[in-house]
């Protein structure tokens, strides 16, 4: 099992790579696809539970 920090770093790096690829792409569909993928990775980075956060159990 990996730690949340490692996952966060990985997803952030993948997002950066996708943004770079989007900037280099020449076809509009490819540009759009890279931005969509980058957005998904950034969602993963910023949706990680914060350190020490407590999740409540559903009743």
Tab-separated table of C-alpha atoms in Angstrom:
chain	number	residue	atom	x	y	z
A	1	UNK	CA	0.000	0.000	0.000
A	2	UNK	CA	1.314	3.453	-0.826
A	3	UNK	CA	1.117	6.547	1.311
A	4	UNK	CA	-1.206	9.423	0.329
A	5	UNK	CA	1.806	11.718	-0.116
A	6	UNK	CA	3.319	9.402	-2.725
A	7	UNK	CA	-0.007	9.121	-4.543
A	8	UNK	CA	-0.427	12.897	-4.466
A	9	UNK	CA	3.070	13.439	-5.870
A	10	UNK	CA	2.483	10.864	-8.592
A	11	UNK	CA	-0.852	12.336	-9.666
A	12	UNK	CA	0.541	15.875	-9.631
A	13	UNK	CA	3.504	14.838	-11.801
A	14	UNK	CA	1.176	13.046	-14.234
A	15	UNK	CA	-0.963	16.198	-14.462
A	16	UNK	CA	2.126	18.283	-15.223
A	17	UNK	CA	3.139	15.832	-17.942
A	18	UNK	CA	-0.321	15.932	-19.513
A	19	UNK	CA	-0.276	19.752	-19.499
A	20	UNK	CA	3.099	19.725	-21.255
A	21	UNK	CA	1.762	17.279	-23.839
A	22	UNK	CA	-1.304	19.473	-24.367
A	23	UNK	CA	0.938	22.457	-25.083
A	24	UNK	CA	2.955	20.467	-27.625
A	25	UNK	CA	-0.014	18.838	-29.371
A	26	UNK	CA	-1.086	20.248	-32.726
A	27	UNK	CA	-4.457	18.589	-33.227
A	28	UNK	CA	-7.318	20.237	-31.290
A	29	UNK	CA	-8.728	16.871	-30.208
A	30	UNK	CA	-5.371	15.829	-28.785
A	31	UNK	CA	-5.011	19.129	-26.926
A	32	UNK	CA	-8.474	18.672	-25.442
A	33	UNK	CA	-7.781	15.061	-24.467
A	34	UNK	CA	-4.567	15.981	-22.649
A	35	UNK	CA	-6.323	18.773	-20.732
A	36	UNK	CA	-9.131	16.415	-19.735
A	37	UNK	CA	-6.649	13.815	-18.490
A	38	UNK	CA	-4.671	16.479	-16.605
A	39	UNK	CA	-7.883	17.648	-14.974
A	40	UNK	CA	-8.646	14.125	-13.780
A	41	UNK	CA	-5.186	13.813	-12.239
A	42	UNK	CA	-5.551	17.191	-10.521
A	43	UNK	CA	-8.906	16.093	-9.152
A	44	UNK	CA	-7.142	13.114	-7.604
A	45	UNK	CA	-4.484	15.365	-6.066
A	46	UNK	CA	-6.911	17.818	-4.528
A	47	UNK	CA	-9.551	15.302	-3.483
A	48	UNK	CA	-7.185	13.357	-1.232
A	49	UNK	CA	-8.297	13.357	2.412
A	50	UNK	CA	-6.256	15.760	4.497
A	51	UNK	CA	-3.826	14.508	7.126
A	52	UNK	CA	-5.668	13.858	10.354
A	53	UNK	CA	-9.086	14.193	8.766
A	54	UNK	CA	-11.743	12.058	10.382
A	55	UNK	CA	-14.485	10.529	8.264
A	56	UNK	CA	-17.761	9.914	10.035
A	57	UNK	CA	-19.496	6.571	9.653
A	58	UNK	CA	-22.944	6.598	8.105
A	59	UNK	CA	-25.705	5.728	10.540
